[in-house]
Each structure stands twice: as structure tokens, then as C-alpha cells.
Coordinates of C-alpha atoms in Angstrom, one line a residue:
M211 CA -74.1 -11.6 116.3
C212 CA -72.9 -9.4 119.1
T213 CA -69.8 -8.6 117.2
R214 CA -71.7 -7.3 114.2
V215 CA -73.9 -5.2 116.3
V216 CA -70.9 -3.7 118.0
A217 CA -69.4 -2.8 114.7
L218 CA -72.5 -1.0 113.5
V219 CA -72.7 1.0 116.6
L220 CA -69.0 2.0 116.2
E221 CA -69.6 3.1 112.5
K222 CA -72.2 5.5 113.7
I223 CA -69.9 6.9 116.3
K224 CA -67.2 9.1 114.7
G225 CA -67.0 7.4 111.4
Y226 CA -65.6 4.3 112.6
R227 CA -65.1 1.6 109.8
S228 CA -64.6 -2.0 110.5
P229 CA -61.8 -4.0 108.9
M230 CA -64.3 -6.1 106.9
K231 CA -65.8 -2.9 105.3
I232 CA -62.4 -1.6 104.4
S233 CA -61.6 -4.8 102.6
D234 CA -64.8 -4.6 100.6
D235 CA -64.0 -1.0 99.6
N236 CA -60.5 -2.0 98.4
N237 CA -61.8 -4.7 96.2
T238 CA -64.3 -2.4 94.6
L239 CA -61.7 0.2 94.0
K240 CA -59.4 -2.4 92.5
K241 CA -62.1 -3.5 90.1
R242 CA -62.8 0.0 89.1
L243 CA -59.2 0.7 88.5
E244 CA -58.8 -2.4 86.3
T245 CA -61.9 -1.4 84.3
A246 CA -60.5 2.1 83.9
E247 CA -57.2 0.7 82.6
L248 CA -58.9 -1.4 80.0
R249 CA -60.9 1.6 78.8
I250 CA -57.8 3.7 78.6
K251 CA -56.1 1.0 76.5
E252 CA -59.1 0.7 74.3
L253 CA -59.2 4.5 73.9
E254 CA -55.4 4.6 73.2
S255 CA -56.0 1.9 70.5
R256 CA -58.8 3.9 69.0
V257 CA -56.7 7.0 69.0
E258 CA -53.8 5.2 67.3
K259 CA -56.2 3.7 64.6
A260 CA -57.7 7.2 64.1
D261 CA -54.2 8.6 63.7
R262 CA -53.3 5.9 61.2
D263 CA -56.6 6.4 59.3
L264 CA -56.1 10.2 59.3
Y265 CA -52.5 9.7 58.1
E266 CA -53.6 7.4 55.3
K267 CA -56.4 9.8 54.3
A268 CA -53.9 12.7 54.3
E269 CA -51.5 10.6 52.2
L270 CA -54.3 9.6 49.8
H271 CA -55.4 13.3 49.7
N272 CA -51.8 14.4 48.9
R273 CA -51.4 11.8 46.2
T274 CA -54.8 12.6 44.7
V275 CA -53.9 16.3 44.7
E276 CA -50.5 15.5 43.2
E277 CA -52.0 13.2 40.5
L278 CA -54.7 15.7 39.7
G279 CA -52.1 18.4 39.3
L280 CA -50.0 16.1 37.1
A281 CA -53.1 15.1 35.1
K282 CA -54.0 18.8 34.7
L283 CA -50.4 19.5 33.6
I284 CA -50.6 16.7 31.1
I285 CA -53.9 17.9 29.8
D286 CA -52.9 21.5 29.6
Q287 CA -49.8 20.5 27.5
S288 CA -51.6 18.0 25.3
P289 CA -53.6 18.5 22.1
V290 CA -56.6 16.9 23.8
V291 CA -59.3 19.2 25.2
L292 CA -61.8 17.8 27.8
F293 CA -65.3 19.0 27.9
R294 CA -68.7 18.3 29.6
R295 CA -72.0 19.8 28.7
K296 CA -75.5 19.5 30.1
A297 CA -77.8 17.3 28.0
G298 CA -81.0 18.9 27.0
P299 CA -84.0 18.2 24.7
T300 CA -83.2 17.8 21.0
G301 CA -82.7 21.1 19.2
T302 CA -81.9 23.1 22.4
K303 CA -78.7 24.9 22.8
P304 CA -76.3 22.9 24.9
T305 CA -74.8 24.4 28.1
L306 CA -71.1 23.9 28.6
E307 CA -70.4 23.0 32.2
Y308 CA -66.6 22.3 32.0
V309 CA -63.8 22.7 29.5
S310 CA -60.1 22.1 30.2
D311 CA -57.8 25.1 30.3
N312 CA -55.8 23.9 27.3
L313 CA -58.7 25.2 25.1
S314 CA -56.4 28.2 25.2
R315 CA -54.3 26.5 22.5
F316 CA -57.0 27.8 20.1
G317 CA -56.5 31.3 21.6
Y318 CA -59.6 31.4 23.7
D319 CA -60.1 31.8 27.5
P320 CA -62.0 28.7 28.7
R321 CA -63.9 30.8 31.3
D322 CA -65.6 32.8 28.5
F323 CA -67.3 29.5 27.4
I324 CA -68.4 28.6 30.9
E325 CA -69.8 32.0 31.5
E326 CA -71.4 31.9 28.0
K327 CA -69.6 35.0 26.8
I328 CA -68.8 32.8 23.8
R329 CA -70.8 29.8 22.6
F330 CA -68.8 26.9 21.1
A331 CA -70.9 27.0 17.9
E332 CA -69.5 30.5 17.3
I333 CA -66.0 29.1 16.7
V334 CA -67.1 26.2 14.4
H335 CA -66.3 26.9 10.7
P336 CA -69.4 28.3 8.9
D337 CA -69.2 25.5 6.3
D338 CA -69.4 22.8 8.9
I339 CA -71.9 24.2 11.5
E340 CA -75.2 23.0 9.8
R341 CA -73.8 19.5 9.2
L342 CA -72.6 19.4 12.8
R343 CA -76.0 20.3 14.2
E344 CA -77.8 17.8 12.0
E345 CA -75.4 15.0 13.1
I346 CA -75.9 15.8 16.8
N347 CA -79.7 15.8 16.4
D348 CA -79.6 12.5 14.5
Y349 CA -77.4 11.0 17.3
A350 CA -79.8 12.3 19.9
E351 CA -82.9 11.0 18.2
T352 CA -81.4 7.6 17.6
D353 CA -80.1 7.4 21.1
V354 CA -76.5 6.8 20.2
E355 CA -74.3 6.4 23.2
D356 CA -70.9 7.2 21.6
Y357 CA -70.1 9.1 18.4
T358 CA -67.2 10.8 16.6
Q359 CA -67.4 13.9 14.5
Y360 CA -64.8 15.7 12.3
Y361 CA -65.0 19.4 11.7
R362 CA -63.1 22.7 11.5
V363 CA -62.8 25.4 14.1
I364 CA -61.5 28.9 13.8
T365 CA -58.9 30.1 16.3
K366 CA -59.0 33.5 17.9
E367 CA -56.3 34.5 15.5
G368 CA -58.4 33.4 12.5
D369 CA -56.5 30.2 11.7
V370 CA -58.5 27.1 10.6
R371 CA -57.9 23.9 12.6
W372 CA -59.3 20.4 12.1
V373 CA -60.6 18.6 15.3
E374 CA -61.8 15.1 16.1
D375 CA -64.8 15.3 18.5
Q376 CA -65.3 12.1 20.5
T377 CA -68.5 12.4 22.6
S378 CA -70.2 9.9 25.0
V379 CA -73.5 10.1 26.9
V380 CA -73.7 10.1 30.7
R381 CA -76.9 8.9 32.4
D382 CA -78.3 9.0 35.9
G383 CA -79.5 6.0 38.0
Q384 CA -82.8 6.0 36.1
G385 CA -81.1 6.0 32.7
K386 CA -81.9 9.6 31.9
K387 CA -79.4 11.5 29.8
I388 CA -77.8 14.2 32.0
H389 CA -74.6 15.0 30.3
N390 CA -72.5 14.7 27.1
Q391 CA -68.8 14.6 27.7
G392 CA -65.7 13.8 25.7
I393 CA -62.6 15.1 24.1
L394 CA -61.5 17.4 21.2
I395 CA -58.3 16.4 19.5
D396 CA -56.5 18.8 17.2
I397 CA -55.9 16.6 14.1
T398 CA -54.8 19.4 11.7
E399 CA -51.4 17.9 11.0
R400 CA -52.9 14.4 10.5
R401 CA -55.5 15.8 8.2
L402 CA -53.0 17.6 6.1
A403 CA -50.9 14.5 5.9
E404 CA -54.0 12.5 4.8
E405 CA -54.8 15.0 2.1
K406 CA -51.2 14.9 1.0
L407 CA -51.3 11.1 0.9
Q408 CA -54.6 11.2 -1.0
K409 CA -53.1 13.5 -3.6
S410 CA -50.1 11.2 -3.8
E411 CA -52.4 8.2 -4.2
E412 CA -54.3 10.0 -6.9
K413 CA -51.1 10.8 -8.7
F414 CA -49.9 7.2 -8.4
R415 CA -53.2 6.0 -9.8
R416 CA -53.0 8.3 -12.7
I417 CA -49.4 7.1 -13.4
V418 CA -50.5 3.4 -13.1
E419 CA -53.6 3.9 -15.3
T420 CA -51.7 5.7 -18.0
A421 CA -48.7 3.3 -17.9
G422 CA -47.9 1.2 -21.0
E423 CA -47.1 -1.7 -18.8
G424 CA -49.8 -3.9 -17.2
F425 CA -50.3 -3.4 -13.4
V426 CA -51.9 -6.0 -11.1
L427 CA -52.7 -5.5 -7.4
M428 CA -53.2 -8.7 -5.4
D429 CA -54.0 -9.8 -1.9
G430 CA -51.9 -12.2 0.1
D431 CA -53.5 -15.2 -1.7
L432 CA -52.7 -13.7 -5.2
A433 CA -56.4 -12.9 -5.9
I434 CA -56.6 -9.8 -8.1
V435 CA -57.8 -6.7 -6.3
D436 CA -57.2 -4.1 -9.0
V437 CA -55.7 -3.9 -12.5
N438 CA -54.9 -1.0 -14.9
N439 CA -56.2 -0.6 -18.5
A440 CA -52.9 -1.7 -20.0
Y441 CA -53.2 -5.2 -18.4
C442 CA -56.9 -5.5 -19.5
Q443 CA -55.9 -4.7 -23.0
M444 CA -53.0 -7.1 -22.9
I445 CA -55.1 -10.2 -22.1
G446 CA -58.4 -9.1 -23.4
Y447 CA -60.5 -9.3 -20.2
S448 CA -62.4 -6.4 -18.6
R449 CA -61.5 -5.1 -15.2
E450 CA -64.8 -6.6 -13.8
E451 CA -63.9 -10.0 -15.2
L452 CA -60.5 -10.0 -13.6
L453 CA -61.3 -8.9 -10.1
G454 CA -61.4 -11.8 -7.7
K455 CA -59.6 -14.2 -10.0
S456 CA -56.3 -15.7 -9.0
I457 CA -53.4 -14.5 -11.0
L458 CA -52.5 -18.2 -11.5
D459 CA -55.8 -18.8 -13.3
L460 CA -54.5 -16.8 -16.2
A461 CA -51.2 -18.7 -16.5
T462 CA -50.4 -21.5 -18.9
A463 CA -50.4 -25.0 -17.5
D464 CA -46.6 -25.1 -17.4
F465 CA -46.2 -21.7 -15.8
R466 CA -49.0 -22.5 -13.3
S467 CA -47.2 -25.7 -12.3
F468 CA -43.9 -23.8 -12.0
M469 CA -45.5 -21.1 -9.8
M470 CA -47.4 -23.6 -7.6
A471 CA -44.1 -25.5 -6.9
S472 CA -42.1 -22.3 -6.2
K473 CA -44.8 -20.0 -4.9
D474 CA -43.6 -19.9 -1.3
S475 CA -39.9 -19.2 -2.2
Y476 CA -40.9 -16.5 -4.6
L477 CA -43.3 -14.8 -2.2
A478 CA -40.6 -14.9 0.5
R479 CA -38.6 -12.4 -1.5
E480 CA -39.4 -8.7 -1.2
Q481 CA -38.6 -8.1 -4.9
R482 CA -39.0 -10.8 -7.6
N483 CA -38.4 -10.8 -11.3
L484 CA -39.4 -13.7 -13.5
E485 CA -40.6 -14.6 -16.9
G486 CA -43.8 -16.6 -17.6
E487 CA -46.7 -17.1 -19.9
V488 CA -50.3 -16.1 -19.6
V489 CA -53.3 -17.0 -21.7
S490 CA -55.5 -14.2 -23.2
K491 CA -59.2 -14.3 -23.4
D492 CA -59.0 -15.4 -27.1
G493 CA -56.6 -18.2 -26.2
R494 CA -53.3 -16.6 -27.3
V495 CA -50.2 -17.5 -25.2
I496 CA -48.5 -14.2 -24.2
P497 CA -44.9 -14.3 -22.9
V498 CA -44.6 -11.8 -20.0
L499 CA -41.9 -10.3 -17.9
I500 CA -43.1 -9.8 -14.3
H501 CA -41.6 -7.4 -11.8
G502 CA -43.3 -8.1 -8.5
S503 CA -43.0 -6.9 -4.9
T504 CA -44.7 -7.3 -1.5
L505 CA -46.9 -4.6 -0.1
R506 CA -46.6 -3.8 3.6
D507 CA -48.5 -1.6 6.0
D508 CA -47.0 1.0 8.3
S509 CA -46.1 -1.7 10.9
G510 CA -44.3 -3.8 8.3
E511 CA -47.0 -6.5 8.0
A512 CA -47.5 -7.9 4.5
I513 CA -50.9 -6.9 3.2
G514 CA -50.7 -8.0 -0.5
N515 CA -48.6 -8.1 -3.6
M516 CA -48.2 -6.0 -6.7
A517 CA -46.7 -6.6 -10.1
F518 CA -45.9 -4.8 -13.3
V519 CA -46.4 -7.1 -16.3
T520 CA -44.7 -6.5 -19.7
D521 CA -45.8 -8.1 -22.9
M522 CA -42.7 -9.7 -24.3
T523 CA -44.3 -11.1 -27.5
E524 CA -42.3 -9.0 -30.0
H525 CA -39.1 -9.2 -28.0
K526 CA -39.5 -13.0 -27.7
K527 CA -40.1 -13.3 -31.5
A528 CA -36.8 -11.6 -32.2
L529 CA -35.0 -13.7 -29.6
M530 CA -36.6 -16.9 -30.9
L531 CA -35.4 -16.1 -34.4
A532 CA -31.9 -15.5 -33.1
G533 CA -32.2 -18.7 -31.1
E534 CA -33.2 -20.7 -34.2
V535 CA -30.2 -19.3 -36.1
Q536 CA -28.0 -20.2 -33.2
K537 CA -29.4 -23.8 -32.9
S538 CA -28.8 -24.3 -36.6
M539 CA -25.1 -24.0 -35.9
L540 CA -25.3 -27.0 -33.5
P541 CA -25.1 -30.6 -34.9
T542 CA -28.4 -31.5 -36.5
E543 CA -27.8 -35.2 -36.3
M544 CA -25.4 -37.5 -34.4
P545 CA -22.4 -38.6 -36.3
K546 CA -21.8 -42.3 -37.2
V547 CA -18.4 -43.3 -36.0
R548 CA -17.2 -46.8 -35.9
G549 CA -16.8 -48.0 -32.4
L550 CA -18.7 -45.1 -30.8
D551 CA -22.3 -44.5 -29.9
I552 CA -22.7 -40.7 -29.6
A553 CA -25.5 -38.4 -28.4
G554 CA -25.5 -34.7 -27.6
R555 CA -27.9 -32.0 -26.5
N556 CA -28.0 -28.3 -25.7
V557 CA -30.8 -26.6 -23.7
S558 CA -30.5 -22.8 -23.2
C559 CA -32.0 -21.2 -20.1
D560 CA -33.1 -18.3 -22.4
E561 CA -34.0 -18.2 -26.0
I562 CA -30.4 -17.9 -26.9
G563 CA -27.4 -19.0 -24.8
G564 CA -23.7 -19.3 -24.5
D565 CA -23.1 -23.1 -24.5
Y566 CA -21.7 -24.9 -27.5
Y567 CA -20.9 -28.3 -28.6
D568 CA -19.6 -29.7 -32.0
F569 CA -18.3 -32.8 -33.7
I570 CA -15.3 -32.4 -36.0
W571 CA -13.3 -34.9 -38.1
R572 CA -9.6 -34.4 -38.2
P573 CA -8.8 -33.5 -41.8
D574 CA -5.6 -35.6 -41.9
S575 CA -7.1 -38.8 -40.3
A576 CA -9.2 -40.2 -43.2
K577 CA -12.3 -39.9 -40.9
R578 CA -10.6 -42.1 -38.3
I579 CA -9.8 -39.6 -35.5
F580 CA -13.0 -37.8 -34.3
N581 CA -13.1 -34.6 -32.2
I582 CA -15.8 -33.7 -29.7
V583 CA -15.8 -30.0 -28.5
V584 CA -17.9 -28.6 -25.6
G585 CA -17.7 -24.9 -24.7
D586 CA -19.3 -22.6 -22.2
I587 CA -19.2 -18.8 -22.6
S588 CA -19.4 -16.8 -19.4
G589 CA -22.9 -15.5 -18.7
H590 CA -25.8 -16.1 -21.1
G591 CA -27.9 -14.0 -23.4
V592 CA -27.2 -12.1 -26.6
D593 CA -23.6 -11.1 -26.0
S594 CA -22.7 -14.7 -24.9
A595 CA -24.4 -16.1 -28.0
L596 CA -22.5 -13.7 -30.3
L597 CA -19.2 -14.7 -28.8
M598 CA -20.1 -18.4 -29.1
T599 CA -20.9 -17.8 -32.8
T600 CA -17.5 -16.2 -33.3
A601 CA -15.7 -19.0 -31.4
R602 CA -17.5 -21.7 -33.4
A603 CA -16.6 -20.0 -36.7
F604 CA -12.9 -19.7 -35.9
L605 CA -12.7 -23.2 -34.4
R606 CA -14.2 -24.8 -37.5
M607 CA -12.0 -22.7 -39.8
R608 CA -8.8 -23.6 -37.8
A609 CA -9.8 -27.3 -37.4
S610 CA -10.0 -27.6 -41.2
Q611 CA -6.3 -26.9 -41.4
P612 CA -3.5 -29.3 -40.3
G613 CA -2.4 -29.2 -36.7
S614 CA -2.8 -30.9 -33.3
I615 CA -5.7 -30.1 -31.0
S616 CA -3.4 -28.2 -28.7
E617 CA -2.3 -26.0 -31.7
I618 CA -5.9 -25.5 -32.7
V619 CA -7.0 -24.4 -29.1
T620 CA -3.9 -22.2 -28.7
A621 CA -4.7 -20.3 -32.0
M622 CA -8.4 -20.0 -30.9
N623 CA -7.4 -18.5 -27.6
N624 CA -5.1 -15.9 -29.3
H625 CA -8.0 -14.9 -31.6
L626 CA -10.6 -14.6 -28.9
A627 CA -8.4 -12.7 -26.5
Q628 CA -8.3 -9.8 -29.0
D629 CA -12.1 -9.5 -28.8
T630 CA -12.7 -10.2 -25.1
L631 CA -9.8 -8.6 -23.1
D632 CA -11.8 -5.4 -22.5
T633 CA -15.2 -7.1 -22.0
G634 CA -14.5 -9.5 -19.1
K635 CA -16.0 -12.3 -21.2
F636 CA -14.2 -15.7 -21.6
M637 CA -14.9 -19.2 -22.8
T638 CA -14.1 -22.5 -21.2
L639 CA -13.6 -25.4 -23.6
F640 CA -13.0 -29.1 -23.5
C641 CA -11.7 -30.6 -26.8
L642 CA -11.5 -34.4 -27.0
S643 CA -10.0 -36.5 -29.8
I644 CA -10.9 -40.2 -30.0
D645 CA -9.1 -42.7 -32.1
P646 CA -11.2 -45.9 -31.9
E647 CA -8.8 -48.0 -34.0
E648 CA -5.8 -47.1 -31.9
Q649 CA -8.0 -47.1 -28.8
Y650 CA -6.7 -43.8 -27.2
L651 CA -8.0 -40.4 -26.2
E652 CA -6.3 -37.0 -26.4
W653 CA -7.7 -33.9 -25.0
V654 CA -7.1 -30.2 -24.2
R655 CA -8.7 -28.7 -21.2
A656 CA -9.1 -24.9 -21.3
G657 CA -10.6 -23.9 -17.9
H658 CA -13.5 -26.4 -18.4
D659 CA -14.6 -28.9 -15.8
P660 CA -12.9 -32.3 -16.5
A661 CA -14.8 -34.8 -18.7
L662 CA -15.7 -38.1 -17.0
I663 CA -14.9 -41.6 -18.2
Y664 CA -16.9 -44.4 -16.5
S665 CA -15.7 -48.0 -16.6
P666 CA -18.6 -50.3 -15.7
D667 CA -16.4 -53.3 -15.3
H668 CA -14.6 -51.7 -12.3
D669 CA -17.4 -49.3 -11.4
E670 CA -15.0 -46.4 -11.5
F671 CA -15.1 -42.8 -12.6
E672 CA -12.0 -41.1 -13.9
E673 CA -11.7 -37.3 -14.5
L674 CA -9.9 -36.3 -17.6
K675 CA -7.9 -33.5 -16.0
G676 CA -5.2 -31.2 -17.4
S677 CA -3.9 -27.7 -17.1
G678 CA -5.1 -24.8 -19.1
I679 CA -6.8 -21.4 -18.6
A680 CA -10.1 -20.3 -20.1
L681 CA -10.0 -18.9 -23.6
G682 CA -9.9 -15.2 -24.0
V683 CA -8.3 -14.5 -20.6
S684 CA -4.7 -14.0 -21.9
D685 CA -3.2 -14.3 -25.3
G686 CA 0.0 -16.2 -25.9
F687 CA -0.8 -19.1 -23.6
Q688 CA 0.4 -22.5 -24.9
Y689 CA -2.1 -25.3 -24.3
M690 CA -0.9 -28.9 -23.8
E691 CA -2.4 -32.2 -24.9
N692 CA -3.2 -35.0 -22.5
R693 CA -3.4 -38.7 -23.5
K694 CA -5.1 -41.9 -22.3
T695 CA -4.8 -45.3 -23.9
G696 CA -6.4 -48.7 -23.4
L697 CA -10.0 -47.9 -24.2
Q698 CA -12.5 -50.7 -23.6
N699 CA -16.0 -51.5 -24.8
G700 CA -18.7 -50.3 -22.5
Q701 CA -16.8 -47.3 -21.2
I702 CA -18.8 -44.1 -21.2
I703 CA -17.3 -40.6 -21.8
A704 CA -19.4 -37.7 -20.5
I705 CA -18.6 -34.0 -21.3
G706 CA -20.9 -31.5 -19.8
T707 CA -21.2 -27.9 -18.7
D708 CA -21.6 -26.7 -15.1
G709 CA -25.3 -25.9 -15.7
I710 CA -25.9 -29.6 -14.9
W711 CA -24.3 -30.1 -11.5
E712 CA -24.7 -26.5 -10.4
A713 CA -28.5 -26.5 -10.9
F714 CA -30.6 -25.9 -7.8
N715 CA -34.1 -27.0 -6.7
T716 CA -36.7 -24.9 -5.0
E717 CA -35.2 -25.8 -1.6
G718 CA -31.8 -24.5 -2.5
T719 CA -30.2 -27.9 -2.9
M720 CA -27.6 -28.3 -5.6
F721 CA -27.9 -31.2 -8.1
G722 CA -24.2 -32.0 -7.7
K723 CA -21.7 -34.2 -9.5
E724 CA -22.5 -37.2 -7.3
R725 CA -26.1 -37.3 -8.4
Y726 CA -24.9 -36.8 -12.0
Q727 CA -22.5 -39.7 -11.8
S728 CA -25.1 -41.9 -10.2
I729 CA -27.4 -41.4 -13.2
I730 CA -24.7 -42.4 -15.6
R731 CA -23.8 -45.5 -13.5
K732 CA -27.5 -46.5 -13.2
H733 CA -28.0 -46.4 -17.0
A734 CA -24.6 -47.6 -18.1
D735 CA -26.1 -50.5 -20.0
K736 CA -28.3 -48.2 -22.1
S737 CA -27.4 -46.4 -25.3
A738 CA -25.8 -43.0 -25.4
A739 CA -29.1 -41.4 -26.2
E740 CA -30.9 -43.1 -23.4
I741 CA -28.2 -42.1 -20.9
L742 CA -28.5 -38.5 -22.2
D743 CA -32.3 -38.6 -21.8
A744 CA -32.0 -40.0 -18.2
V745 CA -29.7 -37.1 -17.2
Y746 CA -32.0 -34.4 -18.6
R747 CA -35.1 -36.1 -17.3
E748 CA -33.9 -36.4 -13.7
L749 CA -32.4 -32.9 -13.8
N750 CA -35.8 -31.5 -14.9
Q751 CA -37.6 -33.4 -12.1
F752 CA -35.1 -32.1 -9.6
T753 CA -35.4 -28.5 -10.6
L754 CA -39.2 -28.5 -11.1
G755 CA -40.6 -25.2 -9.9
R756 CA -37.4 -23.3 -10.3
K757 CA -36.3 -21.7 -13.5
S758 CA -32.9 -22.8 -14.8
E759 CA -30.3 -20.1 -14.4
D760 CA -27.7 -21.5 -16.8
D761 CA -27.5 -23.3 -20.1
I762 CA -27.2 -27.0 -20.0
T763 CA -25.1 -29.0 -22.5
L764 CA -24.0 -32.6 -22.4
V765 CA -22.3 -35.0 -24.9
I766 CA -22.3 -38.8 -24.2
A767 CA -19.9 -41.0 -26.1
K768 CA -20.1 -44.7 -25.4
I769 CA -17.4 -47.0 -26.6
N770 CA -19.0 -49.9 -28.4
G771 CA -17.7 -52.4 -31.0
L772 CA -13.9 -51.9 -30.7

């Protein structure tokens, strides 16, 4: 107590401070200093954050200015003009508040429109202005949010340009219309191209409508979209009756089955040519030639199909007559030969063909030695049929004279070569002599596929090979005979043309010789006619849905009763 009193007295005298008071003041100062340091650090942090924020805002501002400048540059150099006008009551004159500088592409100063020295309606083509106003009023009354208009404007130089006007409505927070804004696009070049295309389409339609051939336009499912008058006249239906029908509804049953089986493969081709038959309204069957193709849009997507259809009735009549004449030259009945069961058939891929087969007795054999001839002219059609007729006539004439089969074929080659050397045509031939009594075969092979002889007892096929070029390739060639002895009952000789084993199905698989031999083996216990039927039947089933591209000829000779 005394000490404290003494200290107080001393403080009053000459500012004396006790050690205890000094200690308290130091602590207070220390705390103040610490508080000041914390505030300084806090201020420094705030300054740093403010600097960063300011830097980021400056960067954002610079980028925005740069992007706006780039956007303005793009707009100024583009055909798209931006505009914004104040919305007013229906019928009032709109006030333009903004238009981009590239309006100058039409020769005008954009400021003249903002300052209302020129009103936009003054540059609209006179023939379009009333329509334009009516459309705008209609859009306003019906409260349309977005609309597009097409009209013409007149440049300062007096040129006429087409524009596409895309306008949208801007509303305030209460939903009130306050502005109309949008873009103007110069579409003059596009419009000119469309007009040119329209004229081209009109020209194309006139050509199609006045064409003598039938024309059919179909969608992707082959439903008829359009036809021309020639097609309607061809089949007897009106245009209204045909629209919406499938083209397959007009086909014959056989042609429809063929098309259903091969539809995918045909439609996969860009261009396709085929023959078929359609049924007219009065029930007539009309043979037609169809040239079809796929229609594609600008991006290459398939959008439909089109076809030109030709009435082949008169043409087919002429070909069928020629075909009947040609078929009359083939054997009308199978020969009766002791020890042999014989069957033959020829099927042309067209009305007339180039395949040939014949049965000829050797004139010096007292009807003992029997010849089978199978030939194949290169190609098919009228020219091949004419060459086949010539070859048959000469062969029959020469075979009626004495001589071996090698001499007959050699003479035939020399004769044909004179007619075919400059045409590129030729004929392959297989000439087989059978002597049932002596039980041997002789043959000449002139470029033809080897005949087959099948022995059921050993389940073996043997090819009757031999050298020899096709007839008509080179004159002076000497053909040689080949010989096989030891014929046995049950053996089957098959002489065919390559139209059999080179036939394809809709999947692109070849019929092949292995399949051909398998059919012969399977029916070896049957008659020659039954074996022949089996080959043609299975070949038809295999190629169902695909038109044959070659003539098909086959002769079966079964040794029986030796």
C-alpha cells in the first residue's frame, strides 16, 4: 500500500513513471502494432484482388472490343445487313434505330436512314411495296414472333436486288413489343439460279411430256409420283389412276416375282437396264424395255427413282418370228438310236440366240454311227443367230458327204473364217460320234468346254478333252479326232454350253460345274429326259430373280441296252 502511494506521488512530480506502468504501455503498443499489421495485410490482399479484378476486366474489355471489331469487320464484308427498328402501332411508319454499315453495299449511307433523310420504304421496288406493307400489318395483327419476307430493293445506282428479310419481335419485361430486329440477306444470285433452275425444270417437263417414250417418277419405295402422257397411253390408265400405285402392281406375275427377288440388287445400281412385262388396263401384256436410274439430292442422298419405259411389242413380234424360224432349225423330236436314250434342249436368253445343237447320222454308216453336235456362237442376239444359221447349213451340207468328223469340222472352220475374220465373231463346237455296236466314242473339240461322261458304277466323271481352237478364228487349222472305247450301260454323256455353269444368282454366286455334276449324279438312275429336266429345273431355281445373260443348251445321251 505504501509503495503504491509513493509511486503515485512520484508520477505527479516531474512525470515520473513507474516500471509497472511502462510495462502496461508496452503491451498496449504491441497489441496495436499487431492489429495494424493485420489490417495492412488485409489491405494489401484487397489491393491485390482489386488489381487482379481490374486486370481481368481490362482483359475482358480488350477482348470484347477486339471481338466487336472483328464482328463488325465480318458484318461489313458480309451480304447480311443487321437492322433494328422501334415497334409502333399497326399502320404507323417504323423508325429505324440501327442499321449496320454494310448497307453501303446497296450504295447508301446508313446514317441517312438513321437520320430519316431516306426511309427504307423508298428503296423497296414499287411492285413489292404494297405487298410488303400488307404482310407486315398481317404479322403484327396476328402477333407473329418471327417471319421472313422476300422482295426487291433498288440500289442507289438503280440496280434491282432481291433480299431475304428475317425479322423477329423483341419484348420488354411486361411482354410489350418494343423493337423489331433482324437481318437482310442479298439473295440475288440465288434467286437468279432458282429462276434458271425453274426454267430448266419447265424445259425438262416439256421434253418429258412430249417424249414418245413412257416416263415414270417414283419414290424410294417404287410408288409412282408422276408419269407422262406417253406412259398413260401405253398402259391405258389415267395419270390420277397411276399416282400412288407401286410400279410392281402393273407388272405380270412372273416379272413381279423376278423384281421382288432382285429388287435390292437392281436398286443398288445407279443405272439399270432390263426387260420386263406390264399389264395394261384392258389386260394386254406389254413387253417393255426399262432404262432406270436413282435420283439424288444436292448432298448425294437418294430421294427416288426414275425410268424411261419403251413399248417393245412390235420389236418383240419381229424377234419372236425370227426366234420361231430359228427354233424350227433345231431338232423337233429326239432320235431313236439303238442303245442310246437321248434328250436335248435349247433355251435362249433373248428371243433369238447363238447356241445350237443337232443330231446327224453318218451317211456311210447305215444309221449305225450317230453324231451329236453342240455349238455356241460368241455373244447372242440377231448377229449371233444369223451366224448360227450359216454354220448349221454348212455343217449339214458337209456332213451329208463322205468324210470323218475331223474333216467335216476342218472344212466348216475354213468356211466360217471367211465370214468372221473381220467381225470378231467365232463359234465353239463339240462334235461327238457314237457307235453303240462297236461301243466307242470319237469326238472333235473346237474350243468348246469338254463334254462329260459319268460312270455310275465307279461314281466318276471324265472330261472328253482334246485340242482345237474355236471355229472362225483362223482358217487352215487341222482338227484332230479323239477316241474312247469300252462304253458301258448306264454311262451318261452330257454336252452343254457355258450358259449352264457360268449362270449367276442374285447374290453373285456362280452355278458352277460341281453343282452341275452333282445333279447328273443324283439323277443318274433316271431317263435322259428326266436328267435334262432336273438340270434346267435346279438352274431356274438357282437363278430366280436374275435374268439369264447367256443361252443355255444341253444334250444328254444315256447308254442303255448295249
